[in-house]
Amino acid sequence: MEGGKLSAVRIAVREAPYRQFLGRREPSVVEFPPWSDGKSLVVERNEYHFDHAYPSTVGQEVVYQDLIQPLVERVILGFQCTALAYGQTGTGKSYSMGMASTDKPEHLGVLPRVLSDILDRVSAMKENRTGNTQVFASFIEIYNEKAYDLLGSEPHVPMVAARCHRCTCLPLNRQEDLQSLLNLGTGNRRVRATNLNASSSRSHAVVTIHVKSSTFHSRMNIVDLAGSEGVRRTGHEGVARQEGVNINLGLLSINKVVMSMAAGHTVIPYRDSVLTTVLQAYINKITHRTVVSYLLACISPHRCDLSETLSTLRFGTSAKKLRLNPMQVAR
Ligand code: ADP
Ligand code: MG
């Protein structure tokens, strides 16, 4: 990543707290061995190594400072950065990314913290009269293989996926502007209850904070993916089953993109799903600036979720091998 030639996806794993409604407290399936130095965890006697491994006791502030704050420094310099939350429903993806509102500062997630840091830097730049930099945000949803501009005048009409970069950008001048923007977008999201989590969202959400100056347009993308669990566990038929298939198509495609890159292939199958088409600009090298990304893999402490936990850890492990090569091209 250093030196601007290669960029890497960094991987962190975060264990969710116990879900209250599961009753009796069993020991977590995830262990954090004392020798791990905060970088490894053990599940079913297998040890997994990542850039960070967080037990459920670690709070939002630490996760932000370790993973995301260094990316904010890059965004201000004109880099494209992405923070992506992956994992089963109910494991804290939306909580970590800060998609929901909260009154308690310790619960603030990535999004409000990123904005606050970016606004601070931009106002310092203005005081120093170093350029006319402005901050905007866009909010898109990918649902059932279609992308929607949640801040646009027609939030229920699908966009052409390849034109998602032309979606509506609203100015963020103050921290308070974020909440009204999220309320507007969230109100337009499609939420469908499932057996797993009554408020589970069945779609992928991408909130982008844009920093525009006369010399660059950089982006911090905050991606809250739909639950990675298989359709078999959501218990829906018909339309909802089709949604499940499409949610998995997006996630499978991310897997395929990551695997292809990790294997050093020159043709990367971005166009296999709307999600990867939209993310292509963010995970590929689109400017002379290096792309920097963080994947937060969220896992459950519960034994009943073990197979999903293992599949999330496998995904994280393959993503770890990812090194973007500037010669790689999109199909
Ligand atoms: P997901 O988006 O992965 O489906 P959520 O972010 O909605 O999961 O989390 C499910 C519930 O657990 C929410 O009520 C959330 O506030 C809570 N939660 C998740 N992670 C944490 C955490 N680390 N600390 C406190 N509460 C959490
Ligand atoms: Mg969620």
CSV table of C-alpha atoms and ligand atoms in Angstrom, one decimal:
chain,number,residue,atom,x,y,z
A,1,MET,CA,0.0,0.0,0.0
A,2,GLU,CA,2.8,2.4,0.8
A,3,GLY,CA,4.6,4.0,-2.1
A,4,GLY,CA,1.3,4.4,-4.0
A,5,LYS,CA,2.0,1.4,-6.3
A,6,LEU,CA,-0.1,-1.3,-4.6
A,7,SER,CA,-3.1,-1.0,-2.5
A,8,ALA,CA,-4.5,-3.6,-0.1
A,9,VAL,CA,-7.7,-4.4,1.6
A,10,ARG,CA,-7.2,-4.6,5.3
A,11,ILE,CA,-9.3,-6.9,7.3
A,12,ALA,CA,-10.7,-6.7,10.8
A,13,VAL,CA,-13.0,-9.1,12.6
A,14,ARG,CA,-15.4,-7.9,15.2
A,15,GLU,CA,-17.3,-10.2,17.5
A,16,ALA,CA,-20.9,-9.1,18.3
A,17,PRO,CA,-22.3,-9.1,21.8
A,18,TYR,CA,-24.8,-11.8,22.9
A,19,ARG,CA,-28.3,-11.4,21.5
A,20,GLN,CA,-30.6,-11.1,24.5
A,21,PHE,CA,-33.4,-13.2,23.1
A,22,LEU,CA,-31.3,-16.3,22.8
A,23,GLY,CA,-31.7,-16.8,26.6
A,24,ARG,CA,-29.1,-18.8,28.5
A,25,ARG,CA,-25.6,-17.5,28.1
A,26,GLU,CA,-23.3,-20.1,26.6
A,27,PRO,CA,-19.6,-19.6,26.1
A,28,SER,CA,-18.7,-17.7,22.9
A,29,VAL,CA,-17.5,-19.9,20.0
A,30,VAL,CA,-14.9,-17.3,19.4
A,31,GLU,CA,-11.8,-17.2,21.6
A,32,PHE,CA,-9.1,-14.5,21.7
A,33,PRO,CA,-5.9,-16.2,22.7
A,34,PRO,CA,-3.6,-14.2,25.0
A,35,TRP,CA,-0.7,-14.5,22.5
A,36,SER,CA,-2.7,-13.1,19.7
A,37,ASP,CA,-1.7,-9.4,20.1
A,38,GLY,CA,-5.2,-8.3,19.1
A,39,LYS,CA,-4.7,-9.8,15.6
A,40,SER,CA,-6.0,-13.4,15.8
A,41,LEU,CA,-8.9,-15.4,17.1
A,42,VAL,CA,-9.6,-19.1,17.5
A,43,VAL,CA,-12.9,-20.8,16.4
A,44,GLU,CA,-13.2,-24.6,16.7
A,45,ARG,CA,-9.5,-25.0,17.4
A,46,ASN,CA,-8.5,-23.2,14.2
A,47,GLU,CA,-6.6,-19.9,14.5
A,48,TYR,CA,-7.3,-17.1,12.1
A,49,HIS,CA,-5.1,-14.1,11.6
A,50,PHE,CA,-6.2,-10.6,10.5
A,51,ASP,CA,-5.1,-7.0,10.9
A,52,HIS,CA,-7.3,-6.7,13.9
A,53,ALA,CA,-9.5,-9.0,15.9
A,54,TYR,CA,-11.9,-7.4,18.3
A,55,PRO,CA,-13.8,-9.2,21.1
A,56,SER,CA,-17.4,-7.9,21.8
A,57,THR,CA,-16.0,-5.8,24.7
A,58,VAL,CA,-14.2,-3.4,22.4
A,59,GLY,CA,-16.1,-0.2,21.7
A,60,GLN,CA,-16.8,2.0,18.7
A,61,GLU,CA,-14.1,4.5,19.5
A,62,VAL,CA,-11.3,1.9,19.4
A,63,VAL,CA,-12.6,0.4,16.1
A,64,TYR,CA,-12.8,3.8,14.6
A,65,GLN,CA,-9.4,4.9,15.6
A,66,ASP,CA,-7.7,1.7,14.5
A,67,LEU,CA,-9.4,1.2,11.2
A,68,ILE,CA,-11.0,4.3,9.8
A,69,GLN,CA,-9.3,7.4,11.1
A,70,PRO,CA,-6.2,6.5,9.1
A,71,LEU,CA,-8.4,6.4,6.0
A,72,VAL,CA,-9.8,9.8,6.7
A,73,GLU,CA,-6.3,11.2,6.6
A,74,ARG,CA,-6.0,9.7,3.1
A,75,VAL,CA,-9.4,11.1,1.9
A,76,ILE,CA,-8.3,14.6,2.8
A,77,LEU,CA,-5.3,14.0,0.6
A,78,GLY,CA,-7.4,12.9,-2.4
A,79,PHE,CA,-7.5,9.1,-2.0
A,80,GLN,CA,-10.5,6.9,-2.6
A,81,CYS,CA,-11.3,4.9,0.6
A,82,THR,CA,-13.9,2.3,1.4
A,83,ALA,CA,-15.0,0.7,4.7
A,84,LEU,CA,-17.2,-2.3,4.1
A,85,ALA,CA,-19.1,-4.3,6.7
A,86,TYR,CA,-19.7,-8.0,5.9
A,87,GLY,CA,-21.4,-10.7,7.9
A,88,GLN,CA,-24.6,-12.4,9.1
A,89,THR,CA,-27.7,-10.4,10.1
A,90,GLY,CA,-27.6,-9.2,13.7
A,91,THR,CA,-23.8,-9.2,14.1
A,92,GLY,CA,-23.4,-5.4,14.2
A,93,LYS,CA,-22.8,-4.3,10.6
A,94,SER,CA,-25.1,-1.3,10.7
A,95,TYR,CA,-24.1,-0.6,14.3
A,96,SER,CA,-20.5,-0.5,13.4
A,97,MET,CA,-21.0,1.6,10.3
A,98,GLY,CA,-23.2,4.1,12.2
A,99,MET,CA,-26.2,3.8,9.9
A,100,ALA,CA,-28.7,4.2,12.7
A,101,SER,CA,-29.1,7.3,14.9
A,102,THR,CA,-28.0,7.1,18.6
A,103,ASP,CA,-28.1,9.6,21.5
A,104,LYS,CA,-25.1,8.0,23.2
A,105,PRO,CA,-21.7,9.2,22.0
A,106,GLU,CA,-20.0,5.9,22.8
A,107,HIS,CA,-22.4,4.1,20.4
A,108,LEU,CA,-21.6,6.4,17.5
A,109,GLY,CA,-20.4,4.4,14.5
A,110,VAL,CA,-18.1,5.0,11.6
A,111,LEU,CA,-20.2,7.4,9.5
A,112,PRO,CA,-20.8,10.2,12.0
A,113,ARG,CA,-17.2,10.0,13.2
A,114,VAL,CA,-15.8,10.2,9.7
A,115,LEU,CA,-17.9,13.2,8.9
A,116,SER,CA,-16.9,15.0,12.1
A,117,ASP,CA,-13.2,14.4,11.4
A,118,ILE,CA,-13.6,15.5,7.7
A,119,LEU,CA,-15.5,18.6,8.7
A,120,ASP,CA,-12.8,19.5,11.2
A,121,ARG,CA,-10.1,19.1,8.6
A,122,VAL,CA,-12.0,21.1,6.0
A,123,SER,CA,-12.7,24.0,8.4
A,124,ALA,CA,-9.0,24.0,9.4
A,125,MET,CA,-8.1,24.2,5.7
A,126,LYS,CA,-10.5,27.1,5.2
A,127,GLU,CA,-9.0,28.9,8.2
A,128,ASN,CA,-5.6,28.5,6.6
A,129,ARG,CA,-7.1,29.6,3.3
A,130,THR,CA,-5.8,26.5,1.6
A,131,GLY,CA,-8.4,25.9,-1.1
A,132,ASN,CA,-12.1,25.9,-1.4
A,133,THR,CA,-13.0,22.4,-0.2
A,134,GLN,CA,-16.6,21.2,0.2
A,135,VAL,CA,-18.2,18.1,1.6
A,136,PHE,CA,-21.2,16.2,0.2
A,137,ALA,CA,-22.8,12.9,0.7
A,138,SER,CA,-24.7,10.4,-1.5
A,139,PHE,CA,-26.8,7.4,-0.3
A,140,ILE,CA,-27.6,4.5,-2.6
A,141,GLU,CA,-29.3,1.2,-2.0
A,142,ILE,CA,-28.9,-2.0,-3.9
A,143,TYR,CA,-32.0,-4.2,-3.6
A,144,ASN,CA,-32.9,-7.2,-5.7
A,145,GLU,CA,-30.1,-6.5,-8.3
A,146,LYS,CA,-31.2,-2.8,-8.8
A,147,ALA,CA,-29.6,0.4,-7.5
A,148,TYR,CA,-31.7,3.2,-6.1
A,149,ASP,CA,-30.7,6.8,-5.5
A,150,LEU,CA,-32.1,7.3,-2.0
A,151,LEU,CA,-31.6,11.1,-1.9
A,152,GLY,CA,-32.9,11.7,-5.4
A,153,SER,CA,-36.3,12.9,-6.5
A,154,GLU,CA,-37.3,9.4,-7.7
A,155,PRO,CA,-35.9,7.1,-5.0
A,156,HIS,CA,-38.0,4.1,-6.1
A,157,VAL,CA,-36.9,4.2,-9.7
A,158,PRO,CA,-33.8,2.0,-10.4
A,159,MET,CA,-30.7,3.7,-11.7
A,160,VAL,CA,-28.5,2.3,-14.4
A,161,ALA,CA,-25.8,0.6,-12.3
A,162,ALA,CA,-22.9,1.9,-14.4
A,163,ARG,CA,-24.2,5.5,-13.8
A,164,CYS,CA,-24.3,5.3,-10.1
A,165,HIS,CA,-21.5,7.8,-9.7
A,166,ARG,CA,-24.0,10.4,-11.0
A,167,CYS,CA,-26.4,9.9,-8.1
A,168,THR,CA,-27.6,12.8,-6.0
A,169,CYS,CA,-25.0,14.5,-3.7
A,170,LEU,CA,-26.3,16.7,-0.9
A,171,PRO,CA,-24.0,19.2,0.9
A,172,LEU,CA,-22.9,18.4,4.4
A,173,ASN,CA,-22.0,21.7,6.0
A,174,ARG,CA,-22.6,20.8,9.6
A,175,GLN,CA,-22.6,17.6,11.6
A,176,GLU,CA,-26.4,17.9,12.1
A,177,ASP,CA,-26.9,17.7,8.3
A,178,LEU,CA,-26.0,14.0,8.4
A,179,GLN,CA,-28.9,12.9,10.5
A,180,SER,CA,-31.5,14.6,8.2
A,181,LEU,CA,-29.8,13.1,5.2
A,182,LEU,CA,-29.8,9.6,6.8
A,183,ASN,CA,-33.4,10.0,7.8
A,184,LEU,CA,-34.3,10.9,4.2
A,185,GLY,CA,-32.4,8.0,2.7
A,186,THR,CA,-33.4,5.4,5.4
A,187,GLY,CA,-37.1,6.4,5.0
A,188,ASN,CA,-36.7,5.3,1.3
A,189,ARG,CA,-35.0,2.0,2.0
A,190,ARG,CA,-36.9,-1.2,1.8
A,191,VAL,CA,-37.0,-3.0,5.1
A,192,ARG,CA,-38.4,-6.5,5.3
A,193,ALA,CA,-38.6,-8.5,8.5
A,194,THR,CA,-37.1,-12.0,8.5
A,195,ASN,CA,-36.9,-14.8,11.1
A,196,LEU,CA,-33.5,-13.7,12.0
A,197,ASN,CA,-33.9,-10.1,12.9
A,198,ALA,CA,-37.2,-8.1,12.8
A,199,SER,CA,-35.5,-5.0,11.5
A,200,SER,CA,-33.1,-6.8,9.2
A,201,SER,CA,-32.5,-4.9,6.0
A,202,ARG,CA,-32.5,-7.1,2.9
A,203,SER,CA,-30.5,-4.7,0.8
A,204,HIS,CA,-27.0,-3.3,0.6
A,205,ALA,CA,-26.5,0.4,1.5
A,206,VAL,CA,-23.6,2.6,0.3
A,207,VAL,CA,-23.2,6.0,1.9
A,208,THR,CA,-20.4,8.1,0.3
A,209,ILE,CA,-18.9,11.2,1.8
A,210,HIS,CA,-17.4,13.2,-1.1
A,211,VAL,CA,-14.6,15.8,-0.5
A,212,LYS,CA,-14.4,18.1,-3.5
A,213,SER,CA,-11.8,20.7,-4.1
A,214,SER,CA,-10.5,22.5,-7.2
A,215,THR,CA,-7.9,19.8,-7.6
A,216,PHE,CA,-9.5,16.5,-6.5
A,217,HIS,CA,-12.7,14.7,-5.7
A,218,SER,CA,-12.1,12.0,-3.2
A,219,ARG,CA,-14.6,9.7,-1.6
A,220,MET,CA,-15.1,7.8,1.6
A,221,ASN,CA,-17.5,5.0,0.9
A,222,ILE,CA,-19.3,3.4,3.9
A,223,VAL,CA,-20.9,0.1,2.8
A,224,ASP,CA,-23.4,-1.7,5.0
A,225,LEU,CA,-24.0,-5.1,3.3
A,226,ALA,CA,-27.2,-7.1,3.6
A,227,GLY,CA,-26.9,-10.2,5.8
A,228,SER,CA,-24.6,-12.9,4.4
A,229,GLU,CA,-26.7,-15.8,5.7
A,230,GLY,CA,-28.0,-18.3,3.2
A,231,VAL,CA,-31.6,-18.1,2.0
A,232,ARG,CA,-32.4,-21.3,3.7
A,233,ARG,CA,-32.4,-19.6,7.1
A,234,THR,CA,-34.6,-16.7,6.3
A,235,GLY,CA,-37.6,-18.8,5.8
A,236,HIS,CA,-39.2,-16.8,3.0
A,237,GLU,CA,-40.7,-18.0,-0.2
A,238,GLY,CA,-41.7,-16.3,-3.4
A,239,VAL,CA,-40.6,-12.7,-3.8
A,240,ALA,CA,-38.6,-12.7,-0.6
A,241,ARG,CA,-36.8,-15.9,-1.8
A,242,GLN,CA,-35.9,-14.1,-5.0
A,243,GLU,CA,-34.5,-11.2,-2.9
A,244,GLY,CA,-32.5,-13.7,-0.9
A,245,VAL,CA,-31.0,-15.2,-4.1
A,246,ASN,CA,-30.1,-11.7,-5.3
A,247,ILE,CA,-28.6,-10.6,-2.0
A,248,ASN,CA,-26.4,-13.7,-2.2
A,249,LEU,CA,-25.6,-13.0,-5.8
A,250,GLY,CA,-24.1,-9.6,-4.7
A,251,LEU,CA,-22.2,-11.2,-1.9
A,252,LEU,CA,-21.0,-14.2,-4.0
A,253,SER,CA,-19.8,-11.7,-6.6
A,254,ILE,CA,-17.8,-9.8,-4.0
A,255,ASN,CA,-16.3,-13.2,-3.0
A,256,LYS,CA,-15.5,-13.9,-6.7
A,257,VAL,CA,-14.0,-10.4,-7.3
A,258,VAL,CA,-11.9,-10.8,-4.2
A,259,MET,CA,-10.8,-14.4,-5.1
A,260,SER,CA,-9.9,-13.3,-8.7
A,261,MET,CA,-7.8,-10.4,-7.5
A,262,ALA,CA,-6.2,-12.5,-4.8
A,263,ALA,CA,-5.3,-15.1,-7.5
A,264,GLY,CA,-3.7,-12.3,-9.6
A,265,HIS,CA,-6.2,-12.6,-12.5
A,266,THR,CA,-6.2,-9.8,-15.0
A,267,VAL,CA,-9.9,-10.0,-15.7
A,268,ILE,CA,-12.0,-9.3,-12.7
A,269,PRO,CA,-15.7,-10.3,-12.8
A,270,TYR,CA,-17.1,-7.0,-11.6
A,271,ARG,CA,-20.1,-7.0,-13.9
A,272,ASP,CA,-21.6,-10.2,-12.4
A,273,SER,CA,-23.7,-8.2,-10.0
A,274,VAL,CA,-25.0,-4.7,-9.5
A,275,LEU,CA,-23.2,-4.5,-6.1
A,276,THR,CA,-19.7,-5.2,-7.6
A,277,THR,CA,-20.4,-3.0,-10.6
A,278,VAL,CA,-21.1,-0.1,-8.1
A,279,LEU,CA,-18.2,-1.0,-6.0
A,280,GLN,CA,-15.9,-1.4,-8.9
A,281,ALA,CA,-14.9,2.2,-8.9
A,282,TYR,CA,-14.1,1.9,-5.2
A,283,ILE,CA,-12.2,-1.3,-5.2
A,284,ASN,CA,-10.4,-0.7,-8.4
A,285,LYS,CA,-7.8,1.9,-9.2
A,286,ILE,CA,-9.8,4.8,-10.7
A,287,THR,CA,-7.4,7.6,-10.4
A,288,HIS,CA,-3.7,8.0,-10.0
A,289,ARG,CA,-4.3,7.9,-6.3
A,290,THR,CA,-4.2,4.6,-4.5
A,291,VAL,CA,-7.5,3.1,-3.3
A,292,VAL,CA,-7.5,2.1,0.4
A,293,SER,CA,-10.1,-0.2,1.9
A,294,TYR,CA,-11.1,-1.8,5.1
A,295,LEU,CA,-13.3,-4.8,5.4
A,296,LEU,CA,-15.0,-5.3,8.8
A,297,ALA,CA,-16.1,-8.9,9.1
A,298,CYS,CA,-18.8,-9.2,11.8
A,299,ILE,CA,-19.3,-12.5,13.6
A,300,SER,CA,-21.6,-14.0,16.1
A,301,PRO,CA,-20.6,-15.5,19.5
A,302,HIS,CA,-23.4,-18.0,19.3
A,303,ARG,CA,-22.9,-21.7,18.6
A,304,CYS,CA,-26.1,-21.8,16.5
A,305,ASP,CA,-24.5,-19.4,14.1
A,306,LEU,CA,-21.2,-21.3,13.8
A,307,SER,CA,-21.5,-22.2,10.1
A,308,GLU,CA,-22.1,-18.5,9.1
A,309,THR,CA,-19.3,-17.5,11.4
A,310,LEU,CA,-16.9,-19.9,9.7
A,311,SER,CA,-18.0,-18.8,6.2
A,312,THR,CA,-17.4,-15.1,7.2
A,313,LEU,CA,-14.0,-16.0,8.5
A,314,ARG,CA,-13.2,-17.9,5.2
A,315,PHE,CA,-14.3,-14.8,3.3
A,316,GLY,CA,-12.1,-12.6,5.4
A,317,THR,CA,-9.2,-15.0,5.0
A,318,SER,CA,-9.4,-14.9,1.2
A,319,ALA,CA,-9.8,-11.1,1.1
A,320,LYS,CA,-6.6,-10.9,3.1
A,321,LYS,CA,-4.6,-12.1,0.1
A,322,LEU,CA,-5.9,-9.3,-1.9
A,323,ARG,CA,-3.4,-7.0,-3.5
A,324,LEU,CA,-4.6,-4.7,-6.2
A,325,ASN,CA,-2.4,-4.6,-9.3
A,326,PRO,CA,-2.5,-1.5,-11.3
A,327,MET,CA,-2.6,-3.6,-14.5
A,328,GLN,CA,-5.9,-5.3,-13.5
A,329,VAL,CA,-8.8,-4.4,-15.8
A,330,ALA,CA,-12.5,-4.7,-15.5
A,331,ARG,CA,-14.4,-7.0,-17.7
B,1,ADP,P1,-26.7,-6.1,11.4
B,1,ADP,O1,-26.6,-4.8,10.7
B,1,ADP,O2,-25.4,-6.9,11.2
B,1,ADP,O3,-27.9,-6.9,11.0
B,1,ADP,P2,-27.1,-4.5,13.8
B,1,ADP,O4,-26.0,-3.5,13.6
B,1,ADP,O5,-28.4,-4.1,13.4
B,1,ADP,O6,-26.7,-5.9,13.0
B,1,ADP,O7,-27.0,-5.1,15.3
B,1,ADP,C1,-28.0,-5.8,15.9
B,1,ADP,C2,-28.3,-5.3,17.3
B,1,ADP,O8,-27.1,-5.5,18.1
B,1,ADP,C3,-28.6,-3.8,17.2
B,1,ADP,O9,-29.6,-3.5,18.2
B,1,ADP,C4,-27.2,-3.2,17.6
B,1,ADP,O10,-27.4,-1.9,18.3
B,1,ADP,C5,-26.7,-4.2,18.6
B,1,ADP,N1,-25.2,-4.2,18.6
B,1,ADP,C6,-24.4,-4.8,17.6
B,1,ADP,N2,-23.1,-4.7,17.9
B,1,ADP,C7,-23.1,-4.1,19.1
B,1,ADP,C8,-22.0,-3.7,19.9
B,1,ADP,N3,-20.7,-4.0,19.6
B,1,ADP,N4,-22.3,-3.1,21.1
B,1,ADP,C9,-23.5,-2.9,21.4
B,1,ADP,N5,-24.6,-3.2,20.7
B,1,ADP,C10,-24.4,-3.8,19.5
B,2,MG,MG,-28.0,-4.0,9.3
